[in-house]
Each structure stands twice: as C-alpha cells, then as structure tokens.
Short mmCIF file of C-alpha atoms in Angstrom, two decimals:
data_model
loop_
_atom_site.label_atom_id
_atom_site.label_comp_id
_atom_site.label_asym_id
_atom_site.label_seq_id
_atom_site.Cartn_x
_atom_site.Cartn_y
_atom_site.Cartn_z
CA MET A 1 -10.54 -13.63 23.03
CA ALA A 2 -8.05 -12.01 20.70
CA ASP A 3 -4.84 -13.89 19.79
CA VAL A 4 -2.89 -10.71 18.83
CA PHE A 5 -2.26 -7.46 20.65
CA HIS A 6 -3.50 -4.69 18.35
CA LEU A 7 -5.91 -6.06 15.70
CA GLY A 8 -8.37 -7.65 18.13
CA LEU A 9 -8.51 -10.84 16.04
CA SER A 10 -8.20 -14.54 16.70
CA LYS A 11 -7.07 -17.15 14.19
CA SER A 12 -10.51 -18.74 14.10
CA MET A 13 -12.07 -15.47 12.97
CA LEU A 14 -10.05 -15.52 9.73
CA ARG A 15 -11.67 -18.76 8.40
CA GLY A 16 -8.25 -20.05 7.45
CA ALA A 17 -7.37 -17.06 5.20
CA THR A 18 -3.78 -16.84 4.02
CA LEU A 19 -4.21 -13.72 1.80
CA ALA A 20 -4.95 -10.22 3.00
CA ILE A 21 -5.81 -7.00 1.19
CA VAL A 22 -4.28 -4.17 3.20
CA PRO A 23 -5.40 -0.61 2.45
CA GLY A 24 -4.19 2.22 4.62
CA ASP A 25 -7.56 3.86 5.15
CA PRO A 26 -10.05 2.13 7.54
CA GLU A 27 -12.94 3.51 5.50
CA ARG A 28 -11.66 1.69 2.42
CA VAL A 29 -11.98 -1.71 4.09
CA LYS A 30 -15.76 -1.71 3.95
CA ARG A 31 -15.75 -0.68 0.31
CA ILE A 32 -13.49 -3.60 -0.54
CA ALA A 33 -15.52 -6.04 1.48
CA ALA A 34 -18.68 -4.94 -0.38
CA LEU A 35 -17.25 -6.41 -3.59
CA LEU A 36 -16.73 -9.83 -1.99
CA ASP A 37 -18.98 -12.70 -0.82
CA ASP A 38 -20.08 -13.48 2.72
CA ALA A 39 -18.34 -10.37 4.07
CA GLU A 40 -18.28 -10.14 7.90
CA PHE A 41 -17.06 -7.28 10.03
CA LEU A 42 -14.42 -8.46 12.53
CA ALA A 43 -12.97 -5.60 14.60
CA SER A 44 -11.98 -1.99 14.71
CA HIS A 45 -9.17 -0.87 17.00
CA ARG A 46 -7.32 2.43 16.45
CA GLU A 47 -6.30 2.50 12.74
CA PHE A 48 -6.97 -1.20 12.24
CA THR A 49 -10.39 -2.13 10.82
CA SER A 50 -10.87 -5.68 9.55
CA TYR A 51 -13.34 -7.79 7.67
CA VAL A 52 -13.26 -11.39 6.44
CA ALA A 53 -14.93 -12.45 3.22
CA ASN A 54 -14.79 -15.02 0.46
CA ILE A 55 -13.61 -14.92 -3.14
CA ASP A 56 -14.92 -17.84 -5.16
CA GLY A 57 -15.46 -19.71 -1.88
CA LYS A 58 -11.98 -19.04 -0.52
CA PRO A 59 -11.42 -16.85 2.58
CA ILE A 60 -9.66 -13.48 2.42
CA VAL A 61 -8.95 -10.84 5.10
CA ILE A 62 -9.23 -7.09 4.53
CA CYS A 63 -7.42 -5.07 7.18
CA SER A 64 -6.40 -1.42 7.22
CA THR A 65 -2.85 -0.53 8.19
CA GLY A 66 -3.16 3.20 8.95
CA ILE A 67 -0.62 5.62 7.52
CA GLY A 68 3.07 4.82 7.33
CA GLY A 69 5.53 2.03 8.01
CA PRO A 70 5.29 1.53 11.77
CA SER A 71 1.54 0.84 11.83
CA THR A 72 1.81 -1.22 8.62
CA SER A 73 4.46 -3.39 10.30
CA ILE A 74 2.09 -4.07 13.18
CA ALA A 75 -0.80 -5.07 10.97
CA VAL A 76 1.37 -7.33 8.80
CA GLU A 77 3.09 -8.96 11.77
CA GLU A 78 -0.11 -9.73 13.57
CA LEU A 79 -1.88 -10.99 10.41
CA ALA A 80 1.13 -13.23 9.79
CA GLN A 81 0.84 -14.58 13.35
CA LEU A 82 -2.73 -15.58 12.39
CA GLY A 83 -1.60 -17.44 9.25
CA VAL A 84 -1.59 -14.78 6.48
CA ARG A 85 1.33 -15.06 4.05
CA THR A 86 0.30 -12.90 1.11
CA PHE A 87 -0.30 -9.10 1.45
CA LEU A 88 -1.78 -6.98 -1.32
CA ARG A 89 -1.56 -3.24 -0.60
CA ILE A 90 -3.95 -0.84 -2.29
CA GLY A 91 -3.62 2.89 -1.91
CA THR A 92 -3.58 6.29 -3.60
CA THR A 93 -0.45 8.15 -4.60
CA GLY A 94 1.14 11.30 -5.99
CA ALA A 95 3.02 10.89 -9.21
CA ILE A 96 6.29 12.78 -9.84
CA GLN A 97 6.90 11.90 -13.51
CA PRO A 98 5.25 14.28 -16.03
CA HIS A 99 4.01 11.42 -18.21
CA VAL A 100 2.02 9.78 -15.43
CA GLN A 101 -1.55 11.19 -15.49
CA VAL A 102 -4.08 11.66 -12.74
CA GLY A 103 -6.34 8.61 -12.87
CA ASP A 104 -3.56 6.29 -13.94
CA ILE A 105 -2.60 3.17 -12.01
CA ILE A 106 0.89 2.41 -10.64
CA VAL A 107 2.08 -1.08 -9.71
CA SER A 108 5.23 -0.87 -7.61
CA GLN A 109 8.01 -3.36 -8.39
CA ALA A 110 10.23 -1.98 -5.66
CA SER A 111 10.53 0.98 -3.30
CA VAL A 112 13.13 3.54 -2.31
CA ARG A 113 13.52 3.06 1.43
CA LEU A 114 12.85 6.53 2.83
CA ASP A 115 11.25 5.02 5.85
CA GLY A 116 12.72 3.95 9.18
CA ALA A 117 10.60 0.90 10.01
CA SER A 118 12.09 -1.27 7.25
CA LEU A 119 15.50 -0.98 8.96
CA HIS A 120 14.04 -2.95 11.82
CA PHE A 121 13.73 -5.96 9.49
CA ALA A 122 16.77 -5.76 7.20
CA PRO A 123 19.80 -3.51 6.65
CA MET A 124 19.58 -0.67 4.12
CA GLU A 125 21.49 -2.74 1.54
CA TYR A 126 18.55 -5.19 1.43
CA PRO A 127 16.13 -4.28 -1.38
CA ALA A 128 12.49 -3.40 -0.78
CA VAL A 129 11.11 -5.55 -3.58
CA ALA A 130 7.67 -6.93 -4.35
CA ASP A 131 6.90 -10.57 -4.96
CA PHE A 132 7.00 -11.37 -8.70
CA ALA A 133 3.86 -13.54 -8.87
CA CYS A 134 1.80 -11.02 -6.89
CA THR A 135 3.05 -8.14 -9.01
CA ALA A 136 2.23 -10.05 -12.19
CA ALA A 137 -1.30 -10.67 -10.86
CA MET A 138 -1.68 -6.93 -10.27
CA VAL A 139 -0.56 -6.11 -13.80
CA ASP A 140 -2.86 -8.77 -15.28
CA ALA A 141 -5.76 -7.42 -13.24
CA CYS A 142 -5.10 -3.97 -14.60
CA ARG A 143 -5.10 -5.21 -18.16
CA ASP A 144 -8.30 -7.16 -17.55
CA ALA A 145 -9.82 -3.80 -16.62
CA GLY A 146 -8.58 -2.22 -19.83
CA VAL A 147 -5.84 -0.30 -17.97
CA GLU A 148 -2.16 -0.29 -18.90
CA PRO A 149 -0.40 0.33 -15.56
CA HIS A 150 2.88 2.11 -14.94
CA VAL A 151 5.17 -0.53 -13.41
CA GLY A 152 8.29 0.65 -11.68
CA ILE A 153 9.87 2.11 -8.58
CA THR A 154 8.10 4.04 -5.79
CA ALA A 155 9.63 6.35 -3.22
CA SER A 156 8.21 5.30 0.16
CA SER A 157 8.52 7.93 2.86
CA ASP A 158 7.78 7.87 6.58
CA THR A 159 6.56 11.49 6.37
CA PHE A 160 4.06 13.20 4.08
CA TYR A 161 5.69 16.64 4.17
CA PRO A 162 9.52 16.78 4.54
CA GLY A 163 10.28 13.28 3.28
CA GLN A 164 8.37 14.08 0.07
CA GLU A 165 9.96 17.53 -0.14
CA ARG A 166 6.83 19.57 0.51
CA TYR A 167 7.31 23.13 1.55
CA ASP A 168 3.64 24.02 2.24
CA THR A 169 4.07 23.61 5.99
CA VAL A 170 4.05 25.94 8.98
CA SER A 171 7.80 26.29 8.92
CA GLY A 172 8.30 26.00 5.16
CA HIS A 173 11.52 24.13 6.01
CA VAL A 174 12.76 20.79 4.72
CA THR A 175 15.75 19.23 6.39
CA GLN A 176 18.91 19.19 4.29
CA ARG A 177 18.67 15.45 3.54
CA PHE A 178 15.54 15.98 1.44
CA VAL A 179 16.34 19.35 -0.23
CA GLY A 180 16.37 18.57 -3.95
CA SER A 181 15.34 14.97 -3.41
CA LEU A 182 12.17 15.13 -5.57
CA LYS A 183 14.20 16.17 -8.61
CA HIS A 184 16.75 13.48 -7.82
CA TRP A 185 14.14 10.71 -7.72
CA GLN A 186 12.65 12.03 -10.98
CA GLU A 187 16.05 11.78 -12.63
CA LEU A 188 16.38 8.21 -11.40
CA GLY A 189 13.01 7.26 -12.94
CA VAL A 190 11.04 6.95 -9.67
CA LEU A 191 7.34 7.14 -10.49
CA ASN A 192 5.65 8.30 -7.30
CA TYR A 193 5.56 8.86 -3.57
CA GLU A 194 3.63 6.84 -0.98
CA MET A 195 4.21 5.87 2.62
CA GLU A 196 3.90 2.14 3.23
CA SER A 197 5.42 0.01 0.49
CA ALA A 198 9.06 0.09 1.60
CA THR A 199 8.19 -1.33 5.00
CA LEU A 200 5.76 -3.85 3.53
CA PHE A 201 8.18 -5.11 0.83
CA THR A 202 11.22 -5.33 3.09
CA MET A 203 9.32 -7.02 5.89
CA CYS A 204 7.69 -9.60 3.64
CA ALA A 205 10.66 -10.35 1.40
CA SER A 206 12.99 -10.82 4.39
CA GLN A 207 10.61 -13.26 6.08
CA GLY A 208 9.56 -15.31 3.07
CA TRP A 209 6.13 -13.82 2.68
CA ARG A 210 4.59 -12.30 -0.51
CA ALA A 211 3.61 -8.68 -1.09
CA ALA A 212 2.53 -6.38 -3.88
CA CYS A 213 1.27 -2.82 -4.17
CA VAL A 214 -1.12 -1.04 -6.50
CA ALA A 215 -2.00 2.65 -6.24
CA GLY A 216 -4.30 5.03 -8.03
CA VAL A 217 -2.76 8.37 -9.03
CA ILE A 218 -4.78 11.19 -7.49
CA VAL A 219 -2.33 14.05 -8.14
CA ASN A 220 0.72 14.71 -10.27
CA ARG A 221 3.08 16.92 -8.35
CA THR A 222 4.65 18.33 -11.50
CA GLN A 223 1.28 20.03 -12.05
CA GLN A 224 -0.43 20.57 -8.68
CA GLU A 225 -0.45 19.46 -5.04
CA ILE A 226 -4.14 19.20 -4.19
CA PRO A 227 -6.25 16.45 -5.77
CA ASP A 228 -9.72 16.85 -7.25
CA GLU A 229 -12.19 15.03 -4.93
CA ALA A 230 -14.37 13.60 -7.71
CA VAL A 231 -11.38 12.26 -9.65
CA MET A 232 -9.88 10.91 -6.48
CA LYS A 233 -12.90 8.77 -5.62
CA GLY A 234 -13.15 7.27 -9.09
CA THR A 235 -9.45 6.46 -9.22
CA GLU A 236 -9.56 4.92 -5.78
CA GLN A 237 -12.50 2.72 -6.75
CA GLN A 238 -10.71 1.51 -9.88
CA ALA A 239 -7.67 0.55 -7.78
CA ILE A 240 -9.92 -1.32 -5.37
CA SER A 241 -11.43 -3.34 -8.19
CA ILE A 242 -7.98 -4.15 -9.50
CA VAL A 243 -6.65 -5.45 -6.17
CA VAL A 244 -9.73 -7.62 -5.71
CA ASN A 245 -9.23 -9.10 -9.18
CA ALA A 246 -5.52 -9.69 -8.38
CA ALA A 247 -6.53 -11.49 -5.21
CA ARG A 248 -8.89 -13.65 -7.17
CA LYS A 249 -6.11 -14.62 -9.58
CA LEU A 250 -3.77 -15.53 -6.74
CA LEU A 251 -6.44 -17.68 -5.01
CA SER A 252 -7.50 -19.55 -8.19
#
C-alpha cells in the first residue's frame, strides 16, 4: 500500500534512499536507471514514473516530476515524506546568452522566480538558490567529463510560451508583464530558461533540504527556436551522465 498520495510509493520501496534524481520527463527515468546498479521499476502514475537503484551499493531514487513547478512540488514533497533530503534535477534548456552554445551544459546557482508555486513556500524576497555542496558536485562531475559548464542564474517560468516571451502562439500575444523580458534577463546576465528550478530551489532551501540543477542546452534562442533532434539526444545523454556522477560524489 502506498504511503503517499500521488507517487504510488511506500517508504520501504525506497531501500532507505535519501537522494533522488528528478528529471522532468518520465521517459528519462528509465535511461538514468540503466546507468545504475540493481535498478528496479517502482511505479508510474500520471507524470510521475519512479525507479530505485544503487550507486556503489547505496540506494538512490529516480522520479520524474513532469513539467513545471506545481507537479515538481508534489514529487519533491512526497519524496521528502519518504525520507529523501537531496534532490538533483536534470533537464534540457534554451539558452538566451549568445556565448552559450547548443550542446553546452548549464549548472544553475540560482533562479529568477517567474513561477507561482514557489510563493507557496516562501515570499518573493526569499531567494531561489541551489545548495552549495550539490552545485559543486555538479560542476566537478562536468569537469570529470571534460566539460566546462556555464554556472549562473536561470530564469524559471511556469509557462513555456508567454513567460519565456515566445510569440509563436495562436494569439501571438504576450501579456504586458513579459513584453521585453527576454532582453531584460539577457542584460542581467541570466543564462537560460527552464520551468522547474525556481520551485525546487525555493522549496528545498526553505525546508532545509538540498537541491541542484544541471541542464543540457538544446537550443540558443538568439539563433533559433526549434532544436535539432540528433543534437538534443546527445546533449540530454551527457547531462544524464553528469547528474549520475554528481550523485555518486554526494553519496561517497
């Protein structure tokens, strides 16, 4: 019988794991689990697919969060109820700085809170910031792979289209709040857009848990909007390998 409402998991199923890798995409969970030892499928409910596996004999959970802050907050809360205290997000992202190339890796130190879910955990004045040790492990894992990551600030939006100032929609309209926002974030040195880190960072920092985020760049929006499928898959796989290595460092 499940101990939590949405994930379909019980504490005993997690083998005592206190660290979770949390991709957005359910399909990515199996690919991560394939790199680990003694991987076991646990459950799949809505956007939440989960496995448990071992790294060097130590248990780890892999659980998808779906897209955006609200579903991420559900996954993190319920995993925390089951004993998890460290959350490593892995995803893909669109860069907004010209010097960030497709295929590069971004490690987020902090996030611009363009979401709504994070406000349910702390007021807007509270920073959405990653855990230092987890971020350092991500950077070290990148360098172990021969990759020099971009480390900086991410804009984390609840929406893919208006919140990231995209006009390729049915209406072609962006609400006034976001008109000119992409240029504004560029001027402030923000590296990229994604959709989960603000909620993850705020939630974890405010409750004494640890979180970090690594993402593979699949498009640079100063050049184009649509990613190349072949490049996307290779970049995603590299980010997966990095987050697994970071988890290994944190468990050692």
